[in-house]
Tab-separated table of N, CA and C in Angstrom:
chain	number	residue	atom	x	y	z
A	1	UNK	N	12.229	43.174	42.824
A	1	UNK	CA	12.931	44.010	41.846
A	1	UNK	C	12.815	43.346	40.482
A	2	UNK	N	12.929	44.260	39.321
A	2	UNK	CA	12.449	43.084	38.187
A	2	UNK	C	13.965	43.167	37.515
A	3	UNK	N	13.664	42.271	36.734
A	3	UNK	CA	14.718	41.972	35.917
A	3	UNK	C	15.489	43.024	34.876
A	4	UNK	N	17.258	42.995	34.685
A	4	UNK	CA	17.553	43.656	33.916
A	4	UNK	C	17.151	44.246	33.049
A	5	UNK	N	16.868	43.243	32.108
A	5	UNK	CA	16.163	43.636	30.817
A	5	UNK	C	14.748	44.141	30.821
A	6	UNK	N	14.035	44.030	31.942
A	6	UNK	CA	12.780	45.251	32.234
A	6	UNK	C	13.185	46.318	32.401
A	7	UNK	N	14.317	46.489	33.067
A	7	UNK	CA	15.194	47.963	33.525
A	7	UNK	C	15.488	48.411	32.225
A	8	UNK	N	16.367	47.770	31.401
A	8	UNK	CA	16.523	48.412	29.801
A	8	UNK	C	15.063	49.132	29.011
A	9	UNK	N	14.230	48.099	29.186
A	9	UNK	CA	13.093	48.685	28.493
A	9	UNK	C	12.457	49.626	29.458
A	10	UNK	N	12.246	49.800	30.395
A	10	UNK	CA	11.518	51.130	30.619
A	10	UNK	C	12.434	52.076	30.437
A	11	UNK	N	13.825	52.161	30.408
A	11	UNK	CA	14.661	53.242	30.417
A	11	UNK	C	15.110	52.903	29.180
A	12	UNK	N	15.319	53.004	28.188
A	12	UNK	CA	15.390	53.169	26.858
A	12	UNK	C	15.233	54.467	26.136
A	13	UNK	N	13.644	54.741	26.038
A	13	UNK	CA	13.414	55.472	25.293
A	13	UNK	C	13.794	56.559	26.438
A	14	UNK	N	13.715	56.792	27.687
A	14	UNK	CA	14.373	58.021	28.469
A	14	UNK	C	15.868	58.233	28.034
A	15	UNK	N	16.721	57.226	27.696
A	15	UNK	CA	18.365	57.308	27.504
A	15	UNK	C	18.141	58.284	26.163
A	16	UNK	N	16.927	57.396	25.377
A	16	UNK	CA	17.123	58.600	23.588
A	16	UNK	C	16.516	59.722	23.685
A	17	UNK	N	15.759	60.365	24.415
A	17	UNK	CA	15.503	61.468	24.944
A	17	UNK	C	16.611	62.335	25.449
A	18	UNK	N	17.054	61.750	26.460
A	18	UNK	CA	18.163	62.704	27.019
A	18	UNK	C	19.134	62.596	26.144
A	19	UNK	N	19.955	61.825	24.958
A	19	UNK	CA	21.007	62.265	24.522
A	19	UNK	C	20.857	63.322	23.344
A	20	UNK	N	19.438	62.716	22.843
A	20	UNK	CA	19.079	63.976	21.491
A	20	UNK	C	18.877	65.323	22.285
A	21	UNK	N	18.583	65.247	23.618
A	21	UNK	CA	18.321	66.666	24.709
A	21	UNK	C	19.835	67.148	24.690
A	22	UNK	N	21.322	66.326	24.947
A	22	UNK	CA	22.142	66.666	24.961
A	22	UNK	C	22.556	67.046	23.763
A	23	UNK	N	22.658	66.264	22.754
A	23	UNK	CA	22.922	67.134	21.301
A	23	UNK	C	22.234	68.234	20.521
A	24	UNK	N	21.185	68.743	21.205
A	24	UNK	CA	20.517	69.433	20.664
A	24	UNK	C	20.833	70.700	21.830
A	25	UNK	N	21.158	70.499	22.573
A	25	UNK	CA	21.796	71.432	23.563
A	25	UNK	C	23.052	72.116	23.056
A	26	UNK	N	24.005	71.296	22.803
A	26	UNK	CA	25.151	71.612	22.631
A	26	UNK	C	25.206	72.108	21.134
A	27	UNK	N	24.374	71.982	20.096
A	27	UNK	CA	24.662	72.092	19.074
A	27	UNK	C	23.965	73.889	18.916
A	28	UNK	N	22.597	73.810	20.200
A	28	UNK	CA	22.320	75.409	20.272
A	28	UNK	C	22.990	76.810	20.828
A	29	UNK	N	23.925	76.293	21.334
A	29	UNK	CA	25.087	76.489	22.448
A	29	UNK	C	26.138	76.637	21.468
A	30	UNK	N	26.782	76.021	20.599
A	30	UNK	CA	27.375	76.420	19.662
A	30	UNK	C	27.290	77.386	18.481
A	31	UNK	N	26.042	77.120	18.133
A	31	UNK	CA	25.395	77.994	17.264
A	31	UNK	C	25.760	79.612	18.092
A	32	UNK	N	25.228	79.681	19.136
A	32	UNK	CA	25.057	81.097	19.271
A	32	UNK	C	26.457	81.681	20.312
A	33	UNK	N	26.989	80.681	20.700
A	33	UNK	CA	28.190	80.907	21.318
A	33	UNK	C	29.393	80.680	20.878
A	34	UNK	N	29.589	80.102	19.249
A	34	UNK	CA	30.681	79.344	18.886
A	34	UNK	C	30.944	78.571	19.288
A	35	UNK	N	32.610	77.888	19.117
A	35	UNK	CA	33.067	76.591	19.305
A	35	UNK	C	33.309	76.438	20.556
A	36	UNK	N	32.934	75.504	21.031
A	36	UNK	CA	33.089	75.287	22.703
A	36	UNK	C	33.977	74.442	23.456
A	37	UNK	N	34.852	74.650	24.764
A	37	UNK	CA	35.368	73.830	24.769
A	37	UNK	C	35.306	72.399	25.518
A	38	UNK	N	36.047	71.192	25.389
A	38	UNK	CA	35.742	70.249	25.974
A	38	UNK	C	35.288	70.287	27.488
A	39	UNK	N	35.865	70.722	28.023
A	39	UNK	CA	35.038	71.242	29.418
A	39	UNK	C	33.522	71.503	29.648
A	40	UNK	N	33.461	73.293	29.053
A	40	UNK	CA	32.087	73.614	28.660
A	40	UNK	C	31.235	72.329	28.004
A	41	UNK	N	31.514	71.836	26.914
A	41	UNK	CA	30.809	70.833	26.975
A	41	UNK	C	30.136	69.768	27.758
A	42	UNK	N	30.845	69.225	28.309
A	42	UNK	CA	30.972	68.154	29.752
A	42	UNK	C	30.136	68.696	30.831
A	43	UNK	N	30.281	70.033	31.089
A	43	UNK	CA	29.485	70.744	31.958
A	43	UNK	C	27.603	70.809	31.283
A	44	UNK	N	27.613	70.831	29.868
A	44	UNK	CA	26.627	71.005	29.771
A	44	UNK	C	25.883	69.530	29.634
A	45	UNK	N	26.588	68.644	28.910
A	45	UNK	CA	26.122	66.997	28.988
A	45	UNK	C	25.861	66.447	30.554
A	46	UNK	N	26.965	66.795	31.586
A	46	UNK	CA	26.544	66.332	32.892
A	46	UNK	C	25.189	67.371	33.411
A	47	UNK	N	25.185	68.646	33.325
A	47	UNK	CA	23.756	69.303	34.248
A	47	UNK	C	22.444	68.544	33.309
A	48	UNK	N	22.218	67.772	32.167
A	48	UNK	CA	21.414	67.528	31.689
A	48	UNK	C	21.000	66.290	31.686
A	49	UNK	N	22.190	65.041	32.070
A	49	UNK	CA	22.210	63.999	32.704
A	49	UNK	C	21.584	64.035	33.780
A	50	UNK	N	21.585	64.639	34.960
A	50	UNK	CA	21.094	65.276	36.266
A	50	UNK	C	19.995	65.722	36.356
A	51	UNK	N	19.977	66.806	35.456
A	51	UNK	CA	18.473	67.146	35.606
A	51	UNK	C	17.113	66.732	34.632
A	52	UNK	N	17.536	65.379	33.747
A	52	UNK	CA	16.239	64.959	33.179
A	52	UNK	C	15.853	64.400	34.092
A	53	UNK	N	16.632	63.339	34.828
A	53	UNK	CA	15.592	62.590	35.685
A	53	UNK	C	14.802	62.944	36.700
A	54	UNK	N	15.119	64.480	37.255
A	54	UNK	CA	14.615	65.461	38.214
A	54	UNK	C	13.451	65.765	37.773
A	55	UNK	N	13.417	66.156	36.498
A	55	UNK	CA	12.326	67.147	35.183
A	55	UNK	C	11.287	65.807	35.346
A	56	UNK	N	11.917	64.805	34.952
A	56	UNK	CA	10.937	63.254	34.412
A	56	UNK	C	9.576	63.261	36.244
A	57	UNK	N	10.687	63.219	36.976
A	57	UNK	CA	9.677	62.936	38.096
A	57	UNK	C	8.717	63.709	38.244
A	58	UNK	N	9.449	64.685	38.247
A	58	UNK	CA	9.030	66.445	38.677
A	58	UNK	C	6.956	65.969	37.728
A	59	UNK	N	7.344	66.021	36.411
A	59	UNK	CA	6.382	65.629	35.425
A	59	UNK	C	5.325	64.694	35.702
A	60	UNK	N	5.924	63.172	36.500
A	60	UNK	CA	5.302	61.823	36.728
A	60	UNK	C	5.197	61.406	35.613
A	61	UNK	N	6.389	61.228	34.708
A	61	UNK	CA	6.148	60.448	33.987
A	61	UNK	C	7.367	59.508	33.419
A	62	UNK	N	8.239	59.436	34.831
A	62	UNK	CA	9.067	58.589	35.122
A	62	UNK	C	9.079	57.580	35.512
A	63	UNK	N	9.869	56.463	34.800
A	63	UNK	CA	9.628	54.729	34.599
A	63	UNK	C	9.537	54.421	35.738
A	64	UNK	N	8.676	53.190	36.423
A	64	UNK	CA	8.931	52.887	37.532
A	64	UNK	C	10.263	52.357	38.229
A	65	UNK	N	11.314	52.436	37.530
A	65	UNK	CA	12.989	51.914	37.786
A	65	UNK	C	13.477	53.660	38.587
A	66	UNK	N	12.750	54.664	38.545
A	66	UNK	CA	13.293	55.896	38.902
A	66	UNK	C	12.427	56.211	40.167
A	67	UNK	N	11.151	55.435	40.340
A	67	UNK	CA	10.134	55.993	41.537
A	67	UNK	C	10.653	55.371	42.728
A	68	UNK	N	10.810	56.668	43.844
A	68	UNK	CA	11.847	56.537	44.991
A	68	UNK	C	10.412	56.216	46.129
């Protein structure tokens, strides 16, 4: 198994992917749905938490810290 800080760096740039995926979600989601609430939100930050790393594999182009 490699070391922490190999784990940080291959998953890095996947963490800034998925959160600009989450803010850019929620901010399109607002736009066309109005103000949303903390819930709805949460719902949409967790299915997107979930399903990048699904999408990433799905793709193969997921870090080797995610290959099962």
């Amino acid at each position: 198994m490699s070391s922490t800080t190999e784990k940080v760096r291959q998953l890095a740039p996947h963490w800034a992917v998925m959160f600009v995926a989450m803010f850019a979600a929620l901010a399109v989601v607002e736009c066309v749905l109005g103000g949303l609430g903390l819930a709805a939100s949460l719902v949409i930050v967790l299915v997107i938490a979930v399903a990048y790393p699904v999408v990433v594999r799905t793709l193969g182009v997921a870090p080797p810290v995610w290959q099962q």
